[in-house]
């Protein structure tokens, strides 16, 4: 695989929105990982540096829209986390600042390759495989069989029992869209998604919400990254996690500095910390199970073994382009109607 060749292993804080609200000693970060990880990283970094951090959690597509809208007067310094293909779109549009991380030599090859692909503006932070999870108790109560493949989810017996993210706002859901296109071919993928769409009760804004809802017993099946489902299972949810039999896609989560940051040196220091073993350990401390990009970082014990999962040869270069994103989202809107 192009970028995965070396893998073996509710807090929302207000972000300053006006340029005048920025001050020395403050770092403004948009966070694309789970809220719990945002909060742990904020607390850890403030304790380590004495710097005041404002951290706002947003879905990855929303972050891209924000960075685009503020390109002439950015209020954000760092974009931390979220699917790398969306970071690449920002890189191709010239919205990110070049930065050579201090930990470059310690990064796994897929993270270094991603850095090169971005033109030196975005670095691989973690990796995780796409899949789905089902609530075993709910399926049993409904008398439904356990799904094992993507094709199973399109069966009429699952009508109203599935949640998925909306690819406009959710990087997870955009990864799902692109995975299916690469796995099935574009026309067949959209035919499949039309069938699947009849079974989806709601397209959520956040990509992790489907498996969180499944964990709470609000829905039977959630499509999401497997590490998000593992987090729910570790917390006691009756989830069974599935790597689809046909194969699946994956994400490389990334970290980037926004071009025009007025706290550039502080932003560089944060990125270096986020890529360090100490910084990457904040994920496990927050109950997250992604595979870290630093070879010296400790792998969370419950992290899925990605090397054992059948993967598509994910084409980051093609599907990281703004043109492809806009084209695929346009077709999705016309043919799938994500608002149901």
mmCIF file of C-alpha atoms in Angstrom:
data_model
loop_
_atom_site.group_PDB
_atom_site.id
_atom_site.type_symbol
_atom_site.label_atom_id
_atom_site.label_comp_id
_atom_site.label_asym_id
_atom_site.label_seq_id
_atom_site.Cartn_x
_atom_site.Cartn_y
_atom_site.Cartn_z
ATOM 1 C CA UNK A 1 0.000 0.000 0.000
ATOM 2 C CA UNK A 2 1.267 3.460 -0.834
ATOM 3 C CA UNK A 3 1.367 4.913 2.666
ATOM 4 C CA UNK A 4 0.675 2.005 5.011
ATOM 5 C CA UNK A 5 3.650 -0.202 4.219
ATOM 6 C CA UNK A 6 5.282 0.051 7.639
ATOM 7 C CA UNK A 7 2.347 -0.392 9.973
ATOM 8 C CA UNK A 8 2.650 -3.450 12.190
ATOM 9 C CA UNK A 9 1.044 -2.042 15.259
ATOM 10 C CA UNK A 10 -17.436 16.476 25.945
ATOM 11 C CA UNK A 11 -15.346 19.150 25.930
ATOM 12 C CA UNK A 12 -15.781 21.935 23.414
ATOM 13 C CA UNK A 13 -13.815 25.072 24.184
ATOM 14 C CA UNK A 14 -14.481 28.408 22.514
ATOM 15 C CA UNK A 15 -12.075 29.416 19.775
ATOM 16 C CA UNK A 16 -11.394 33.101 19.286
ATOM 17 C CA UNK A 17 -13.024 34.148 16.045
ATOM 18 C CA UNK A 18 -11.806 37.712 15.688
ATOM 19 C CA UNK A 19 -8.242 38.693 14.890
ATOM 20 C CA UNK A 20 -8.334 41.233 17.696
ATOM 21 C CA UNK A 21 -8.916 38.524 20.276
ATOM 22 C CA UNK A 22 -5.554 36.901 19.625
ATOM 23 C CA UNK A 23 -2.787 37.611 22.108
ATOM 24 C CA UNK A 24 0.795 36.623 22.777
ATOM 25 C CA UNK A 25 1.115 33.429 24.738
ATOM 26 C CA UNK A 26 -2.036 31.897 23.262
ATOM 27 C CA UNK A 27 -2.160 29.064 20.750
ATOM 28 C CA UNK A 28 -5.375 28.521 18.778
ATOM 29 C CA UNK A 29 -5.996 24.936 17.671
ATOM 30 C CA UNK A 30 -8.748 23.242 15.727
ATOM 31 C CA UNK A 31 -9.010 19.640 16.901
ATOM 32 C CA UNK A 32 -10.245 16.860 14.631
ATOM 33 C CA UNK A 33 -9.939 13.925 17.053
ATOM 34 C CA UNK A 34 -12.360 12.778 19.742
ATOM 35 C CA UNK A 35 -13.404 15.386 22.319
ATOM 36 C CA UNK A 36 -11.759 13.409 25.121
ATOM 37 C CA UNK A 37 -8.395 13.485 23.355
ATOM 38 C CA UNK A 38 -8.755 17.208 22.606
ATOM 39 C CA UNK A 39 -9.233 17.867 26.322
ATOM 40 C CA UNK A 40 -6.313 15.682 27.461
ATOM 41 C CA UNK A 41 -3.932 17.198 24.926
ATOM 42 C CA UNK A 42 -4.953 20.734 25.872
ATOM 43 C CA UNK A 43 -4.403 20.086 29.578
ATOM 44 C CA UNK A 44 -1.119 18.240 29.019
ATOM 45 C CA UNK A 45 0.367 20.858 26.721
ATOM 46 C CA UNK A 46 -0.643 23.770 28.936
ATOM 47 C CA UNK A 47 0.918 22.044 31.961
ATOM 48 C CA UNK A 48 4.114 21.321 30.036
ATOM 49 C CA UNK A 49 4.596 24.771 28.511
ATOM 50 C CA UNK A 50 2.599 27.259 30.607
ATOM 51 C CA UNK A 51 1.086 28.439 27.310
ATOM 52 C CA UNK A 52 -2.623 29.174 27.117
ATOM 53 C CA UNK A 53 -4.314 26.967 24.523
ATOM 54 C CA UNK A 54 -7.760 27.465 23.023
ATOM 55 C CA UNK A 55 -8.924 24.179 21.556
ATOM 56 C CA UNK A 56 -12.109 23.780 19.513
ATOM 57 C CA UNK A 57 -13.332 20.360 18.427
ATOM 58 C CA UNK A 58 -14.818 20.245 14.917
ATOM 59 C CA UNK A 59 -15.409 17.599 12.276
ATOM 60 C CA UNK A 60 -12.711 17.445 9.627
ATOM 61 C CA UNK A 61 -14.794 18.817 6.770
ATOM 62 C CA UNK A 62 -15.858 21.728 8.958
ATOM 63 C CA UNK A 63 -12.221 22.473 9.753
ATOM 64 C CA UNK A 64 -11.349 22.558 6.059
ATOM 65 C CA UNK A 65 -14.246 24.957 5.428
ATOM 66 C CA UNK A 66 -13.059 27.183 8.297
ATOM 67 C CA UNK A 67 -9.460 27.289 7.110
ATOM 68 C CA UNK A 68 -10.593 28.064 3.573
ATOM 69 C CA UNK A 69 -12.904 30.854 4.754
ATOM 70 C CA UNK A 70 -10.145 32.460 6.839
ATOM 71 C CA UNK A 71 -7.278 32.120 4.366
ATOM 72 C CA UNK A 72 -6.771 35.896 4.124
ATOM 73 C CA UNK A 73 -6.963 36.500 7.891
ATOM 74 C CA UNK A 74 -6.540 33.222 9.797
ATOM 75 C CA UNK A 75 -7.567 33.001 13.438
ATOM 76 C CA UNK A 76 -6.201 29.455 13.748
ATOM 77 C CA UNK A 77 -2.610 28.336 14.279
ATOM 78 C CA UNK A 78 -2.755 24.534 14.170
ATOM 79 C CA UNK A 79 -5.055 21.929 12.675
ATOM 80 C CA UNK A 80 -4.512 18.848 14.831
ATOM 81 C CA UNK A 81 -6.029 15.488 13.886
ATOM 82 C CA UNK A 82 -8.680 14.382 11.453
ATOM 83 C CA UNK A 83 -8.375 12.455 8.232
ATOM 84 C CA UNK A 84 -5.229 13.210 6.287
ATOM 85 C CA UNK A 85 -6.914 13.273 2.888
ATOM 86 C CA UNK A 86 -8.646 16.482 4.020
ATOM 87 C CA UNK A 87 -5.349 17.963 5.202
ATOM 88 C CA UNK A 88 -3.978 17.171 1.725
ATOM 89 C CA UNK A 89 -6.799 19.147 0.129
ATOM 90 C CA UNK A 90 -5.775 22.146 2.228
ATOM 91 C CA UNK A 91 -2.128 21.569 1.295
ATOM 92 C CA UNK A 92 -2.934 21.505 -2.425
ATOM 93 C CA UNK A 93 -4.813 24.798 -2.005
ATOM 94 C CA UNK A 94 -1.811 26.472 -0.362
ATOM 95 C CA UNK A 95 -3.508 26.846 3.021
ATOM 96 C CA UNK A 96 -0.811 25.197 5.148
ATOM 97 C CA UNK A 97 2.657 26.210 6.338
ATOM 98 C CA UNK A 98 5.766 24.139 5.626
ATOM 99 C CA UNK A 99 7.359 22.604 8.709
ATOM 100 C CA UNK A 100 10.079 19.983 9.119
ATOM 101 C CA UNK A 101 9.312 18.020 12.307
ATOM 102 C CA UNK A 102 12.103 17.358 14.782
ATOM 103 C CA UNK A 103 10.919 13.750 15.076
ATOM 104 C CA UNK A 104 11.091 13.030 11.345
ATOM 105 C CA UNK A 105 13.681 10.258 11.752
ATOM 106 C CA UNK A 106 11.468 8.482 14.316
ATOM 107 C CA UNK A 107 8.328 8.509 12.184
ATOM 108 C CA UNK A 108 7.118 5.325 10.507
ATOM 109 C CA UNK A 109 7.498 5.263 6.714
ATOM 110 C CA UNK A 110 3.800 5.850 6.023
ATOM 111 C CA UNK A 111 3.939 9.071 8.055
ATOM 112 C CA UNK A 112 7.087 10.261 6.276
ATOM 113 C CA UNK A 113 5.570 9.397 2.897
ATOM 114 C CA UNK A 114 2.461 11.379 3.773
ATOM 115 C CA UNK A 115 4.669 14.329 4.746
ATOM 116 C CA UNK A 116 6.365 14.190 1.344
ATOM 117 C CA UNK A 117 3.039 13.916 -0.467
ATOM 118 C CA UNK A 118 1.816 17.078 1.291
ATOM 119 C CA UNK A 119 4.849 19.031 0.137
ATOM 120 C CA UNK A 120 6.209 19.247 3.664
ATOM 121 C CA UNK A 121 3.125 20.916 5.140
ATOM 122 C CA UNK A 122 1.315 18.060 6.891
ATOM 123 C CA UNK A 123 2.588 15.107 8.909
ATOM 124 C CA UNK A 124 1.063 11.703 9.598
ATOM 125 C CA UNK A 125 0.002 11.570 13.242
ATOM 126 C CA UNK A 126 -1.823 8.237 13.573
ATOM 127 C CA UNK A 127 -3.495 5.562 11.456
ATOM 128 C CA UNK A 128 -6.684 3.547 11.701
ATOM 129 C CA UNK A 129 -8.816 1.185 9.627
ATOM 130 C CA UNK A 130 -12.396 1.785 8.547
ATOM 131 C CA UNK A 131 -15.113 -0.706 9.430
ATOM 132 C CA UNK A 132 -18.384 -0.960 11.282
ATOM 133 C CA UNK A 133 -19.659 -2.217 14.609
ATOM 134 C CA UNK A 134 -22.955 -3.669 15.690
ATOM 135 C CA UNK A 135 -24.688 -3.790 19.038
ATOM 136 C CA UNK A 136 -25.044 -7.521 19.665
ATOM 137 C CA UNK A 137 -27.879 -7.032 22.157
ATOM 138 C CA UNK A 138 -29.944 -4.948 19.751
ATOM 139 C CA UNK A 139 -29.414 -7.304 16.824
ATOM 140 C CA UNK A 140 -30.481 -10.238 18.988
ATOM 141 C CA UNK A 141 -33.580 -8.391 20.209
ATOM 142 C CA UNK A 142 -34.541 -7.559 16.601
ATOM 143 C CA UNK A 143 -33.818 -11.096 15.406
ATOM 144 C CA UNK A 144 -31.308 -9.816 12.846
ATOM 145 C CA UNK A 145 -28.255 -11.730 11.621
ATOM 146 C CA UNK A 146 -24.777 -10.360 12.217
ATOM 147 C CA UNK A 147 -23.360 -8.497 9.177
ATOM 148 C CA UNK A 148 -19.817 -9.331 8.083
ATOM 149 C CA UNK A 149 -19.428 -7.520 4.764
ATOM 150 C CA UNK A 150 -20.203 -4.189 3.135
ATOM 151 C CA UNK A 151 -22.774 -5.957 0.915
ATOM 152 C CA UNK A 152 -24.628 -7.183 4.008
ATOM 153 C CA UNK A 153 -25.364 -3.628 5.130
ATOM 154 C CA UNK A 154 -27.387 -2.982 1.960
ATOM 155 C CA UNK A 155 -29.867 -5.797 2.690
ATOM 156 C CA UNK A 156 -33.442 -4.558 3.321
ATOM 157 C CA UNK A 157 -33.530 -6.333 6.714
ATOM 158 C CA UNK A 158 -31.300 -3.567 8.093
ATOM 159 C CA UNK A 159 -33.586 -0.698 7.030
ATOM 160 C CA UNK A 160 -33.459 2.036 9.671
ATOM 161 C CA UNK A 161 -30.841 0.190 11.717
ATOM 162 C CA UNK A 162 -27.644 1.907 10.435
ATOM 163 C CA UNK A 163 -25.933 5.238 11.046
ATOM 164 C CA UNK A 164 -23.148 6.737 8.945
ATOM 165 C CA UNK A 165 -21.505 10.140 8.842
ATOM 166 C CA UNK A 166 -22.180 12.823 6.253
ATOM 167 C CA UNK A 167 -19.097 13.105 4.000
ATOM 168 C CA UNK A 168 -19.459 16.881 3.761
ATOM 169 C CA UNK A 169 -18.635 17.331 7.434
ATOM 170 C CA UNK A 170 -17.126 13.996 8.417
ATOM 171 C CA UNK A 171 -13.665 12.902 7.323
ATOM 172 C CA UNK A 172 -14.617 9.382 8.373
ATOM 173 C CA UNK A 173 -17.575 9.383 6.008
ATOM 174 C CA UNK A 174 -15.547 10.855 3.148
ATOM 175 C CA UNK A 175 -13.069 8.026 3.714
ATOM 176 C CA UNK A 176 -16.002 5.598 3.486
ATOM 177 C CA UNK A 177 -17.094 7.129 0.181
ATOM 178 C CA UNK A 178 -13.594 6.985 -1.285
ATOM 179 C CA UNK A 179 -13.015 3.473 0.058
ATOM 180 C CA UNK A 180 -16.105 2.180 -1.716
ATOM 181 C CA UNK A 181 -15.139 3.929 -4.948
ATOM 182 C CA UNK A 182 -11.705 2.306 -4.878
ATOM 183 C CA UNK A 183 -13.044 -1.062 -3.765
ATOM 184 C CA UNK A 184 -15.961 -1.390 -6.189
ATOM 185 C CA UNK A 185 -15.355 1.126 -8.956
ATOM 186 C CA UNK A 186 -17.154 4.457 -8.983
ATOM 187 C CA UNK A 187 -20.438 3.581 -10.690
ATOM 188 C CA UNK A 188 -20.868 0.350 -8.748
ATOM 189 C CA UNK A 189 -19.970 2.153 -5.521
ATOM 190 C CA UNK A 190 -22.678 4.756 -6.043
ATOM 191 C CA UNK A 191 -25.206 2.050 -6.925
ATOM 192 C CA UNK A 192 -24.288 0.335 -3.659
ATOM 193 C CA UNK A 193 -24.510 3.580 -1.665
ATOM 194 C CA UNK A 194 -28.000 4.204 -3.061
ATOM 195 C CA UNK A 195 -29.071 0.831 -1.665
ATOM 196 C CA UNK A 196 -27.225 1.412 1.596
ATOM 197 C CA UNK A 197 -28.785 4.854 1.921
ATOM 198 C CA UNK A 198 -32.248 3.308 2.186
ATOM 199 C CA UNK A 199 -31.092 1.593 5.379
ATOM 200 C CA UNK A 200 -29.417 4.604 6.981
ATOM 201 C CA UNK A 201 -31.576 6.248 9.631
ATOM 202 C CA UNK A 202 -29.458 9.419 9.723
ATOM 203 C CA UNK A 203 -26.244 10.851 8.315
ATOM 204 C CA UNK A 204 -24.457 12.325 11.320
ATOM 205 C CA UNK A 205 -22.190 15.361 11.369
ATOM 206 C CA UNK A 206 -19.398 13.640 13.320
ATOM 207 C CA UNK A 207 -17.862 10.444 12.005
ATOM 208 C CA UNK A 208 -17.502 8.773 15.397
ATOM 209 C CA UNK A 209 -21.148 9.337 16.362
ATOM 210 C CA UNK A 210 -22.495 6.201 14.586
ATOM 211 C CA UNK A 211 -20.516 3.796 16.782
ATOM 212 C CA UNK A 212 -21.109 5.927 19.880
ATOM 213 C CA UNK A 213 -24.838 5.661 19.194
ATOM 214 C CA UNK A 214 -24.517 1.914 18.643
ATOM 215 C CA UNK A 215 -22.633 1.650 21.922
ATOM 216 C CA UNK A 216 -25.443 3.499 23.725
ATOM 217 C CA UNK A 217 -28.046 1.193 22.187
ATOM 218 C CA UNK A 218 -29.624 3.956 20.069
ATOM 219 C CA UNK A 219 -28.920 2.193 16.761
ATOM 220 C CA UNK A 220 -27.916 -1.338 15.842
ATOM 221 C CA UNK A 221 -25.023 -0.663 13.429
ATOM 222 C CA UNK A 222 -22.562 2.202 13.095
ATOM 223 C CA UNK A 223 -20.053 2.757 10.276
ATOM 224 C CA UNK A 224 -16.849 4.349 11.574
ATOM 225 C CA UNK A 225 -13.154 3.827 12.145
ATOM 226 C CA UNK A 226 -12.537 0.645 14.074
ATOM 227 C CA UNK A 227 -10.473 2.364 16.780
ATOM 228 C CA UNK A 228 -13.499 4.527 17.678
ATOM 229 C CA UNK A 229 -15.555 1.371 18.100
ATOM 230 C CA UNK A 230 -12.797 -0.176 20.237
ATOM 231 C CA UNK A 231 -12.975 2.826 22.573
ATOM 232 C CA UNK A 232 -16.712 2.238 23.062
ATOM 233 C CA UNK A 233 -16.214 -1.485 23.581
ATOM 234 C CA UNK A 234 -13.479 -0.871 26.151
ATOM 235 C CA UNK A 235 -15.972 1.310 28.031
ATOM 236 C CA UNK A 236 -18.368 -1.642 28.280
ATOM 237 C CA UNK A 237 -20.576 -1.283 25.198
ATOM 238 C CA UNK A 238 -21.833 -4.617 23.748
ATOM 239 C CA UNK A 239 -20.241 -3.979 20.369
ATOM 240 C CA UNK A 240 -18.857 -6.452 17.878
ATOM 241 C CA UNK A 241 -16.302 -4.805 15.573
ATOM 242 C CA UNK A 242 -16.146 -5.865 11.930
ATOM 243 C CA UNK A 243 -13.461 -5.502 9.272
ATOM 244 C CA UNK A 244 -15.618 -5.921 6.125
ATOM 245 C CA UNK A 245 -14.927 -9.138 4.220
ATOM 246 C CA UNK A 246 -14.428 -7.398 0.849
ATOM 247 C CA UNK A 247 -11.656 -5.214 2.255
ATOM 248 C CA UNK A 248 -11.661 -1.694 3.606
ATOM 249 C CA UNK A 249 -9.933 1.662 3.611
ATOM 250 C CA UNK A 250 -7.953 3.466 6.243
ATOM 251 C CA UNK A 251 -7.059 6.918 7.414
ATOM 252 C CA UNK A 252 -3.828 8.626 8.168
ATOM 253 C CA UNK A 253 -4.700 11.297 10.704
ATOM 254 C CA UNK A 254 -2.513 14.359 10.356
ATOM 255 C CA UNK A 255 -1.311 17.558 11.979
ATOM 256 C CA UNK A 256 -0.687 20.811 10.107
ATOM 257 C CA UNK A 257 0.178 24.455 10.706
ATOM 258 C CA UNK A 258 -2.222 26.931 9.127
ATOM 259 C CA UNK A 259 -0.543 29.307 6.694
ATOM 260 C CA UNK A 260 -0.498 32.818 8.133
ATOM 261 C CA UNK A 261 -0.364 31.686 11.765
ATOM 262 C CA UNK A 262 0.597 34.631 13.941
ATOM 263 C CA UNK A 263 2.062 32.295 16.545
ATOM 264 C CA UNK A 264 4.239 30.391 14.107
ATOM 265 C CA UNK A 265 7.063 29.345 16.435
ATOM 266 C CA UNK A 266 4.618 28.198 19.099
ATOM 267 C CA UNK A 267 2.707 26.305 16.420
ATOM 268 C CA UNK A 268 5.915 24.547 15.347
ATOM 269 C CA UNK A 269 6.639 23.564 18.943
ATOM 270 C CA UNK A 270 3.136 22.146 19.342
ATOM 271 C CA UNK A 271 3.421 20.048 16.183
ATOM 272 C CA UNK A 272 6.760 18.653 17.355
ATOM 273 C CA UNK A 273 5.224 17.778 20.723
ATOM 274 C CA UNK A 274 2.197 16.145 19.072
ATOM 275 C CA UNK A 275 4.563 13.886 17.121
ATOM 276 C CA UNK A 276 6.714 12.993 20.118
ATOM 277 C CA UNK A 277 6.182 9.809 22.174
ATOM 278 C CA UNK A 278 4.930 11.985 25.047
ATOM 279 C CA UNK A 279 2.468 13.823 22.837
ATOM 280 C CA UNK A 280 1.221 10.680 21.144
ATOM 281 C CA UNK A 281 0.706 9.029 24.548
ATOM 282 C CA UNK A 282 -2.073 11.544 25.214
ATOM 283 C CA UNK A 283 -4.244 9.491 22.869
ATOM 284 C CA UNK A 284 -4.082 6.344 24.973
ATOM 285 C CA UNK A 285 -4.473 8.489 28.118
ATOM 286 C CA UNK A 286 -7.769 9.727 26.652
ATOM 287 C CA UNK A 287 -8.933 6.196 25.875
ATOM 288 C CA UNK A 288 -8.161 6.374 22.149
ATOM 289 C CA UNK A 289 -6.833 3.452 20.123
ATOM 290 C CA UNK A 290 -5.251 4.788 16.947
ATOM 291 C CA UNK A 291 -1.847 3.500 15.831
ATOM 292 C CA UNK A 292 0.724 6.257 16.550
ATOM 293 C CA UNK A 293 3.100 7.407 13.815
ATOM 294 C CA UNK A 294 6.200 7.687 16.014
ATOM 295 C CA UNK A 295 8.023 4.352 16.128
ATOM 296 C CA UNK A 296 9.127 5.120 19.696
ATOM 297 C CA UNK A 297 5.565 5.727 20.907
ATOM 298 C CA UNK A 298 3.794 2.979 22.821
ATOM 299 C CA UNK A 299 0.993 1.252 20.948
ATOM 300 C CA UNK A 300 -2.333 1.345 22.852
ATOM 301 C CA UNK A 301 -2.990 -2.241 24.025
ATOM 302 C CA UNK A 302 -6.456 -2.367 22.434
ATOM 303 C CA UNK A 303 -5.448 -0.834 19.085
ATOM 304 C CA UNK A 304 -6.667 -2.965 16.141
ATOM 305 C CA UNK A 305 -3.900 -4.937 14.416
ATOM 306 C CA UNK A 306 -4.027 -3.192 11.055
ATOM 307 C CA UNK A 307 -1.543 -5.610 9.509
ATOM 308 C CA UNK A 308 -4.193 -8.353 9.756
ATOM 309 C CA UNK A 309 -6.916 -6.404 7.916
ATOM 310 C CA UNK A 310 -7.499 -6.603 4.168
ATOM 311 C CA UNK A 311 -6.939 -3.077 2.849
ATOM 312 C CA UNK A 312 -7.571 -1.238 -0.401
ATOM 313 C CA UNK A 313 -4.551 0.418 -1.997
ATOM 314 C CA UNK A 314 -5.706 3.856 -0.869
ATOM 315 C CA UNK A 315 -4.785 6.524 -3.411
ATOM 316 C CA UNK A 316 -4.128 9.577 -1.253
ATOM 317 C CA UNK A 317 -2.643 11.579 -4.113
ATOM 318 C CA UNK A 318 -5.800 11.333 -6.232
ATOM 319 C CA UNK A 319 -8.461 11.566 -3.565
ATOM 320 C CA UNK A 320 -6.628 14.248 -1.627
ATOM 321 C CA UNK A 321 -7.224 16.721 -4.466
ATOM 322 C CA UNK A 322 -9.886 19.416 -4.016
ATOM 323 C CA UNK A 323 -11.276 18.681 -7.491
ATOM 324 C CA UNK A 324 -11.930 15.026 -6.677
ATOM 325 C CA UNK A 325 -13.488 15.914 -3.322
ATOM 326 C CA UNK A 326 -15.865 18.444 -4.871
ATOM 327 C CA UNK A 327 -16.776 16.102 -7.718
ATOM 328 C CA UNK A 328 -17.502 13.102 -5.488
ATOM 329 C CA UNK A 329 -19.458 15.144 -2.947
ATOM 330 C CA UNK A 330 -21.503 16.662 -5.749
ATOM 331 C CA UNK A 331 -22.363 13.228 -7.092
ATOM 332 C CA UNK A 332 -23.150 12.003 -3.587
ATOM 333 C CA UNK A 333 -25.589 14.884 -3.085
ATOM 334 C CA UNK A 334 -27.303 14.247 -6.414
ATOM 335 C CA UNK A 335 -27.616 10.488 -6.095
ATOM 336 C CA UNK A 336 -27.713 9.664 -2.385
ATOM 337 C CA UNK A 337 -29.363 12.706 -0.729
ATOM 338 C CA UNK A 338 -27.630 12.540 2.674
ATOM 339 C CA UNK A 339 -30.438 14.429 4.420
ATOM 340 C CA UNK A 340 -32.727 11.468 3.593
#
